[in-house]
PDB file of C-alpha atoms in Angstrom:
ATOM      1  CA  MET A 219    -108.579-169.744-140.953  1.00 73.00           C
ATOM      2  CA  VAL A 220    -106.221-170.135-143.148  1.00 84.00           C
ATOM      3  CA  GLY A 221    -103.315-167.601-141.028  1.00 92.00           C
ATOM      4  CA  LEU A 222    -102.949-171.188-138.210  1.00 94.00           C
ATOM      5  CA  HIS A 223    -101.076-173.998-140.158  1.00 94.00           C
ATOM      6  CA  PHE A 224     -98.152-171.139-140.273  1.00 95.00           C
ATOM      7  CA  PHE A 225     -97.702-171.649-136.547  1.00 96.00           C
ATOM      8  CA  PRO A 226     -96.622-175.350-137.117  1.00 96.00           C
ATOM      9  CA  LEU A 227     -94.160-174.147-139.918  1.00 95.00           C
ATOM     10  CA  ALA A 228     -92.516-171.595-137.833  1.00 95.00           C
ATOM     11  CA  PRO A 229     -90.358-174.777-136.301  1.00 96.00           C
ATOM     12  CA  VAL A 230     -89.969-177.296-139.081  1.00 96.00           C
ATOM     13  CA  LEU A 231     -89.260-173.896-141.231  1.00 93.00           C
ATOM     14  CA  GLY A 232     -87.267-172.093-138.543  1.00 92.00           C
ATOM     15  CA  SER A 233     -88.622-168.231-138.520  1.00 91.00           C
ATOM     16  CA  PRO A 234     -90.075-167.280-135.659  1.00 93.00           C
ATOM     17  CA  ARG A 235     -91.828-164.838-137.190  1.00 94.00           C
ATOM     18  CA  LEU A 236     -93.890-167.210-139.450  1.00 95.00           C
ATOM     19  CA  ARG A 237     -95.276-166.943-136.244  1.00 96.00           C
ATOM     20  CA  VAL A 238     -95.953-163.144-136.341  1.00 96.00           C
ATOM     21  CA  LEU A 239     -97.122-163.685-139.795  1.00 97.00           C
ATOM     22  CA  GLY A 240     -99.997-165.933-138.157  1.00 97.00           C
ATOM     23  CA  ALA A 241    -100.943-163.765-135.913  1.00 97.00           C
ATOM     24  CA  VAL A 242    -101.592-161.070-138.338  1.00 97.00           C
ATOM     25  CA  VAL A 243    -103.506-163.233-140.932  1.00 97.00           C
ATOM     26  CA  CYS A 244    -105.990-164.403-138.866  1.00 97.00           C
ATOM     27  CA  ALA A 245    -106.027-161.212-136.982  1.00 97.00           C
ATOM     28  CA  VAL A 246    -106.986-159.829-140.697  1.00 97.00           C
ATOM     29  CA  ALA A 247    -110.148-162.523-141.085  1.00 96.00           C
ATOM     30  CA  LEU A 248    -110.764-161.897-137.983  1.00 96.00           C
ATOM     31  CA  VAL A 249    -111.458-157.890-138.616  1.00 96.00           C
ATOM     32  CA  ALA A 250    -112.531-158.911-142.235  1.00 96.00           C
ATOM     33  CA  LEU A 251    -115.003-160.868-140.564  1.00 95.00           C
ATOM     34  CA  ILE A 252    -116.478-158.030-138.372  1.00 95.00           C
ATOM     35  CA  ALA A 253    -116.629-155.238-141.365  1.00 94.00           C
ATOM     36  CA  GLY A 254    -118.293-157.356-143.256  1.00 94.00           C
ATOM     37  CA  LEU A 255    -121.459-158.595-140.711  1.00 95.00           C
ATOM     38  CA  ALA A 256    -120.765-154.301-139.381  1.00 94.00           C
ATOM     39  CA  GLY A 257    -121.173-152.377-142.939  1.00 89.00           C
ATOM     40  CA  SER A 258    -121.585-152.668-146.687  1.00 88.00           C
ATOM     41  CA  VAL A 259    -117.307-153.356-147.289  1.00 91.00           C
ATOM     42  CA  ALA A 260    -116.973-156.668-148.821  1.00 94.00           C
ATOM     43  CA  PRO A 261    -115.036-159.387-146.258  1.00 95.00           C
ATOM     44  CA  GLY A 262    -113.281-160.621-149.118  1.00 95.00           C
ATOM     45  CA  LEU A 263    -111.823-156.952-149.933  1.00 96.00           C
ATOM     46  CA  VAL A 264    -110.450-156.970-146.504  1.00 96.00           C
ATOM     47  CA  ALA A 265    -109.194-160.841-146.271  1.00 96.00           C
ATOM     48  CA  GLY A 266    -107.317-160.425-149.310  1.00 96.00           C
ATOM     49  CA  VAL A 267    -106.009-156.518-148.931  1.00 97.00           C
ATOM     50  CA  GLY A 268    -104.895-157.183-145.172  1.00 97.00           C
ATOM     51  CA  THR A 269    -103.552-160.694-146.275  1.00 97.00           C
ATOM     52  CA  GLY A 270    -101.561-159.118-149.138  1.00 97.00           C
ATOM     53  CA  LEU A 271     -99.773-156.384-146.998  1.00 97.00           C
ATOM     54  CA  ALA A 272     -99.022-158.996-144.698  1.00 97.00           C
ATOM     55  CA  LEU A 273     -96.799-161.073-146.628  1.00 96.00           C
ATOM     56  CA  LEU A 274     -95.198-158.555-148.011  1.00 96.00           C
ATOM     57  CA  GLY A 275     -94.524-157.105-145.042  1.00 95.00           C
ATOM     58  CA  TYR A 276     -93.170-160.867-144.452  1.00 94.00           C
ATOM     59  CA  VAL A 277     -90.770-161.091-147.236  1.00 94.00           C
ATOM     60  CA  VAL A 278     -89.213-157.345-147.929  1.00 92.00           C
ATOM     61  CA  PRO A 279     -86.900-157.638-145.225  1.00 90.00           C
ATOM     62  CA  ALA A 280     -86.893-161.434-145.553  1.00 88.00           C
ATOM     63  CA  LEU A 281     -85.587-160.646-148.841  1.00 90.00           C
ATOM     64  CA  VAL A 282     -82.991-157.562-147.419  1.00 88.00           C
ATOM     65  CA  ARG A 283     -81.557-159.906-145.222  1.00 86.00           C
ATOM     66  CA  ALA A 284     -81.426-162.997-147.700  1.00 85.00           C
ATOM     67  CA  SER A 285     -79.584-160.525-149.982  1.00 86.00           C
ATOM     68  CA  GLY A 286     -76.575-159.386-147.536  1.00 81.00           C
ATOM     69  CA  GLN A 287     -75.803-163.695-147.061  1.00 70.00           C
ATOM     70  CA  LYS A 288     -73.665-164.523-149.505  1.00 63.00           C
ATOM     71  CA  LEU A 289     -74.563-168.007-151.647  1.00 55.00           C
ATOM     72  CA  ALA A 290     -72.400-170.594-151.496  1.00 52.00           C
TER      73      ALA A 290
END
């Protein structure tokens, strides 16, 4: 699962929120699998939209925090 790579990146980049992002992306992948097996919804659609929303939910607060910091 693609979300797993966020876990080792969290301490390297100093962002514990990457662990949350990784867990959400892994959960989205699982939901996409279940949706694909149980219904007529394309798993790629679920995975793509879900992961995109998860990434957006991560980056918007990060940008807001960064905009409040002064650049040296």
